[in-house]
C-alpha atoms as one frame of an Amber mdcrd trajectory, in Angstrom:
protein
 -33.259   4.557  39.425 -29.970   4.582  37.596 -29.673   2.910  34.095 -27.110
   0.332  33.245 -25.678   0.548  29.982 -24.421  -1.821  27.805 -21.495  -0.241
  25.507 -21.379  -1.330  22.412 -18.516   1.355  20.526 -15.937   2.671  23.368
 -13.037   4.305  21.988 -11.281   4.615  24.715 -10.998   0.952  25.515 -10.881
  -0.011  21.230 -14.224  -1.662  22.356 -16.578  -2.892  19.551 -19.172  -5.717
  20.775 -18.479  -8.966  19.673 -21.889  -9.237  18.119 -21.406  -6.964  15.745
 -19.953  -7.786  12.096 -17.223  -5.523  10.057 -17.268  -5.846   6.695 -15.610
  -3.560   3.929 -14.922  -4.261  -0.019 -11.637  -4.043  -0.373  -8.516  -3.097
   2.158  -8.464   0.311   3.504  -5.386   2.568   4.772  -5.812   4.145   8.266
  -3.414   6.054  11.158  -2.066   3.642  13.515  -1.823   4.562  17.589   1.834
   5.446  16.504   0.751   7.855  13.522   2.264   5.881  10.456  -0.530   5.183
   8.008  -1.671   1.055   7.508  -3.012  -1.321   5.463  -6.385  -2.518   7.237
  -7.692  -5.750   6.075 -11.451  -5.692   5.016 -12.520  -7.369   8.145 -10.770
  -5.539  10.448 -11.985  -2.821  12.783 -11.448   0.357  11.080 -10.295   2.536
  14.802  -9.161   5.987  13.200  -6.348   7.257  15.962  -5.242  11.138  16.171
  -1.639  10.915  14.223  -0.142  13.118  16.426  -1.230  12.149  19.951  -2.272
   8.691  19.273  -5.187   8.685  21.017  -7.928   6.839  19.370 -10.758   8.808
  17.685 -13.076   5.984  17.424 -14.645   3.968  14.516 -13.666   5.531  11.343
 -17.143   5.533   9.391 -16.958   6.947   5.507 -18.429   5.704   2.322 -16.838
   4.316  -0.649 -14.495   6.539  -2.343 -12.198   6.145  -5.468  -8.765   7.471
  -5.959  -8.880   8.539  -9.394  -4.934   9.376  -9.463  -3.122   6.382 -11.368
  -0.014   5.421  -9.425  -0.784   7.113  -6.434   2.819   6.594  -4.384   5.319
   6.403  -7.426   5.392   9.810  -8.723   7.940   8.704 -11.115   5.301   6.918
 -13.265   1.825   8.303 -14.649   2.846  11.747 -13.428   4.944  14.471 -15.147
   6.942  17.038 -13.966   7.073  20.682 -15.896  10.457  22.396 -15.491  11.240
  20.695 -12.575  13.035  17.133 -11.658  11.515  13.749  -9.023  14.039  11.978
  -7.616  13.866   9.285  -4.785  14.821  10.209  -1.623  14.664   7.118   0.182
  16.569   8.289   3.494  13.216  10.012   4.200  10.863   7.934   6.344   7.682
   8.148   4.258   3.932   8.593   6.339   3.347   5.007   6.266   6.998   4.445
   7.429   8.404   3.281   4.080  11.190   4.977   2.168   8.883   5.316  -0.543
   9.532   9.500  -0.600  10.237  11.541  -3.468  12.176  14.893  -3.996  10.724
  17.903  -5.936  13.230  20.281  -7.053  12.643  22.993  -9.559  15.036  23.624
 -12.995  17.112  27.286 -13.433  14.100  28.711 -15.611  12.934  31.513 -14.110
   8.912  30.186 -14.026   6.606  27.888 -11.873   8.079  24.098 -11.349   5.772
  21.136 -10.347   4.323  17.739 -11.134   0.786  17.418 -12.440  -1.326  14.504
 -13.823  -3.806  14.905 -15.816  -7.375  12.490 -15.689 -10.973  12.478 -17.379
 -13.009  15.589 -15.834 -16.771  15.565 -15.277 -18.685  18.900 -15.612 -20.311
  21.021 -13.002 -18.583  18.220 -10.184 -16.751  18.823  -7.303 -13.298  17.212
  -6.411 -11.155  16.639  -3.893  -7.159  16.894  -4.381  -4.852  15.703  -1.652
  -0.860  15.170  -1.733   0.761  14.247   1.366   3.918  16.855   1.459   6.952
  17.727   3.603   9.603  20.573   3.658  12.798  20.137   2.494  14.333  23.520
   1.664  11.413  24.983   0.603   8.462  25.546   3.170   5.893  26.593   1.313
   4.252  24.182  -1.720   1.001  25.082  -3.892  -1.944  22.759  -4.948  -3.740
  24.214  -8.476  -6.133  22.882 -10.439  -5.611  23.667 -14.342  -7.416  25.592
 -16.415  -9.260  28.099 -13.967 -11.472  28.440 -17.087 -12.645  24.901 -16.563
 -13.644  25.696 -12.942 -16.241  27.604 -11.093 -14.086  27.210  -7.870 -10.519
  26.101  -8.856  -8.367  24.436  -6.258  -5.371  27.437  -5.642  -4.113  27.465
  -2.422  -0.149  27.690  -0.889   0.295  25.830   2.633   2.782  26.666   4.878
   4.576  22.867   5.348   6.092  24.096   8.771   2.753  25.304  10.506   0.263
  23.975   8.471  -1.651  26.999   7.387  -3.756  27.779   4.443  -1.044  30.768
   3.652  -3.592  32.023   0.753  -6.516  30.073  -1.212  -9.357  27.261  -0.379
  -6.870  24.622   1.072  -6.290  22.784   4.359  -3.506  20.402   6.157  -3.496
  18.056   8.678  -0.082  17.340  10.356   1.296  13.737  10.592   4.617  12.806
  12.416   7.920  13.407  11.012   6.915  16.727   9.387   4.322  15.607   6.865
   1.291  17.769   6.005  -1.928  15.971   4.252  -2.994  19.034   2.244  -6.154
  18.832   0.444  -8.062  21.485  -1.623 -11.658  21.098  -3.309 -12.427  22.248
  -6.779 -15.497  22.363  -8.662 -15.710  22.075 -12.472 -18.253  24.482 -14.849
 -21.047  23.168 -16.945 -18.733  23.626 -19.893 -15.741  22.172 -18.558 -13.646
  20.430 -21.142 -12.843  16.368 -20.973  -9.035  17.055 -19.846  -8.344  17.773
 -16.233  -4.901  18.526 -15.007  -4.254  18.984 -11.053  -0.544  19.559  -9.970
   1.776  20.366  -6.727   3.443  23.040  -7.558   7.646  24.877  -5.520   6.790
  28.219  -3.837   9.440  29.957  -2.647   7.691  31.770   0.187   7.162  34.518
  -1.855   5.924  33.126  -5.286   5.576  30.182  -7.378   7.391  31.645 -10.541
  10.883  31.828  -9.665  14.539  30.717 -10.688  14.650  27.313  -9.050  17.885
  24.932  -8.586  18.346  20.699  -8.020  19.275  21.667  -4.358  15.948  23.604
  -3.295  12.705  21.299  -3.126  10.077  19.806  -1.056   8.832  15.675  -0.367
   5.893  14.267  -1.595   4.515  10.595  -1.057   1.048   9.828  -2.332  -1.645
  11.668  -4.044  -4.916  11.257  -4.205  -8.381  12.551  -6.553 -11.879  12.082
  -5.223 -14.840  13.010  -6.790 -16.503  14.260  -3.684 -16.868  17.289  -1.445
 -14.683  16.229   1.168 -11.571  13.823   1.567 -11.552  10.431   2.714  -8.798
   8.327   4.138  -5.896   7.459   1.471  -6.600   5.189  -1.172  -3.347   3.294
  -2.855  -3.862   3.090  -6.357  -1.512   1.448  -9.002  -2.008   1.251 -12.918
  -5.964   1.727 -12.557  -8.499   3.320 -10.577  -9.268   1.984  -7.287 -12.158
   2.265  -5.266 -12.236   1.447  -1.639 -15.527   0.157  -0.093 -17.840   1.629
   2.614 -17.309  -0.362   5.780 -20.332  -1.785   7.452 -20.681  -2.482  10.494
 -24.183  -4.306  12.069 -25.555  -6.955  14.401 -28.951  -8.527  14.785 -31.225
  -6.737  17.051 -31.827 -10.560  19.204 -28.247 -10.188  20.018 -28.888  -7.223
  22.156 -29.294  -8.074  25.662 -32.718  -8.206  26.703 -33.972  -6.333  23.873
 -37.477  -6.092  23.018 -39.581  -3.704  20.174 -41.145  -1.899  23.155 -38.534
   0.819  24.551 -35.334   1.281  24.810 -32.699   3.842  25.418 -29.241   4.433
  23.101 -26.140   7.077  23.766 -23.500   7.945  21.315 -20.637  10.171  20.999
 -19.318  11.188  17.472 -17.576  13.650  15.201 -18.512  14.436  11.701 -15.399
  14.856   9.150 -17.851  16.536   7.013 -21.580  17.344   6.887 -23.088  17.875
   3.624 -26.583  18.385   1.864 -27.647  14.481   1.959 -28.243  12.380   4.953
 -25.277  10.730   7.853 -26.491   8.099   9.489 -24.507   7.755  12.932 -26.685
   4.950  14.098 -30.411   2.916  12.810 -32.245   0.012  13.947 -34.105  -0.927
  10.648 -35.425  -4.008   9.083 -32.917  -3.617   5.829 -35.242  -1.033   4.332
 -36.767   2.388   5.568 -39.835   1.249   6.575 -39.194   0.327  10.208 -36.646
   2.311  11.776 -35.377   4.423  14.193 -32.368   6.470  13.070 -29.851   8.925
  14.656 -28.679  11.018  11.682 -27.808  14.626  10.223 -30.155  15.278   7.503
 -29.510  18.580   5.421 -27.587  20.348   8.618 -29.783  19.382  10.893 -29.358
  16.916  13.829 -32.115  14.464  14.167 -33.822  11.071  15.382 -36.364   9.690
  12.868 -38.534   6.935  13.921 -40.987   5.445  11.587 -42.961   2.287  10.949
 -44.865   0.827   7.806 -42.829   3.586   5.842 -44.787   6.098   7.807 -42.864
   8.540   9.866 -43.978   8.477  13.933 -41.654  11.127  14.955 -39.607  12.937
  14.425 -37.339  14.681  17.006 -35.266  17.449  15.871 -31.900  18.341  17.979
 -30.910  21.296  15.880 -28.030  22.327  13.568 -25.109  19.742  13.477 -21.643
  20.884  11.774 -18.628  19.368  10.559 -15.597  18.948  13.141 -17.541  18.628
  16.098 -18.180  16.369  18.920 -21.599  15.547  19.773 -23.108  13.602  22.282
 -26.970  12.328  21.751 -28.968  10.288  24.400 -32.173   9.132  22.994 -35.234
   7.067  24.564 -38.095   5.631  22.838 -41.122   3.857  23.635 -44.689   4.010
  21.701 -46.198   7.572  22.644 -42.805   8.959  24.160 -39.528  10.025  22.213
 -37.061  11.959  24.084 -33.682  13.023  22.902 -31.280  15.075  24.848 -28.449
  16.971  23.123 -24.977  17.597  25.095 -27.066  17.183  28.278 -29.565  19.970
  27.166 -32.937  19.479  28.127 -34.734  16.768  25.716 -36.698  17.197  22.878
 -40.003  15.202  23.288 -42.587  13.768  20.642 -45.200  12.453  22.561 -47.051
  10.418  19.990 -46.220   7.412  17.883 -45.622   3.657  17.019 -42.302   1.621
  18.132 -41.226  -0.234  14.713 -40.019  -3.885  14.333 -36.401  -3.376  13.586
 -34.307  -6.482  12.407 -30.561  -5.075  12.865 -28.028  -2.178  14.570 -26.376
  -0.747  12.204 -23.531   2.031  12.548 -22.832   4.621   9.608 -24.703   3.689
   7.212 -28.708   2.920   6.764 -29.529  -0.785   5.633 -26.993  -3.376   4.082
 -26.438  -1.450   1.243 -24.339   2.045   0.432 -27.149   4.438   2.211 -26.930
   7.635   4.168 -23.141   6.901   4.771 -21.435   8.942   7.914 -18.381  10.824
   7.417 -16.637  10.732  10.492 -15.594   8.805  13.943 -18.271   7.124  16.450
 -16.525   7.513  19.699 -19.067   5.674  22.250 -22.485   4.273  21.567 -24.253
   2.203  24.393 -27.391   0.280  24.951 -30.164  -0.242  27.467 -33.108  -2.271
  27.264 -35.965   0.057  28.521 -36.278   3.943  28.444 -34.993   6.296  31.370
 -36.248   9.404  32.699 -35.409  12.889  31.006 -33.452  14.025  33.705 -31.740
  10.686  33.331 -31.463  10.886  29.873 -29.463  14.715  30.346 -26.936  13.128
  32.199 -26.496  10.621  29.761 -25.947  13.328  26.813 -23.907  15.134  28.907
């Protein structure tokens, strides 16, 4: 007998079930279908789009993040130039469609030429530095954290602004319309790093970053972001102080799921993680606003698994293998008392033939409980539900 799934999330149709509530502290900035960065209201469904193709990637589910860079979009204020000149370039279209673009050019000194910002640095901490850069006369730019002796792993890379390739170092770049690249580089401070840190974007002539510059040779800049994190998140606009974008919460009561009972169900999810850390990333969870009663599809320490718990005791752990960043997965799960099974990408289901069913009160996407616990970092493309279990053969078909 075939099973009829109830879609809960479907990126192809930009569909989110009407019973879900969406909430976030503060506005967000995400790429629209036309590739331009737009501001989203706190209650707006955070659909993520591929900035180059316009395809909908799914719900953008990410944790709260703080941009430590002040005046993120106004680079002629808190930012400081060294042997360089910064000038407005209103004829260039910015990634958000505005004309708020800056051009950085070098002095005639035979030396390095850059723009920088100083911040208060913590010891033994990972930072992610992101700057939006576009080629002008120069087609390479460097991203650096200074001073190197204060970092176990400094940000130090050269990005090709024609191809987006990381020519040297630990950087990466994501392409956006109109020749823009979202360039990022991580850094890890030492246990004895001094309190003052500097991140900078530096001109590069394709051969070296130390050269005789001139007012006609430079690159375009839009916005800067510095996060105390091992991964980059969506852009956060700042002015005179740091700004925190809250985590998005997407949830509904289980009573809003048609035909729902606490005795059996099937769930299907297709998702992609932008980062996998040593912590826990929740894809979806049925919980009682605590960990005591739950069925949770998650990645924990790199392992993709479904956890079933009642009375704070784990009843079943259905382990599906290792999950890595920037890979799309599809998982189908079916559960009832004494039988919990899951298939990954159509593979033979992993079955646990014991355990009780929990009594959850809510279905949540991208985080555990109503507070910022175990957040996902990525996109949920598809999620669907059925109020009964399916056979193992059907489970494989649903995950394929």
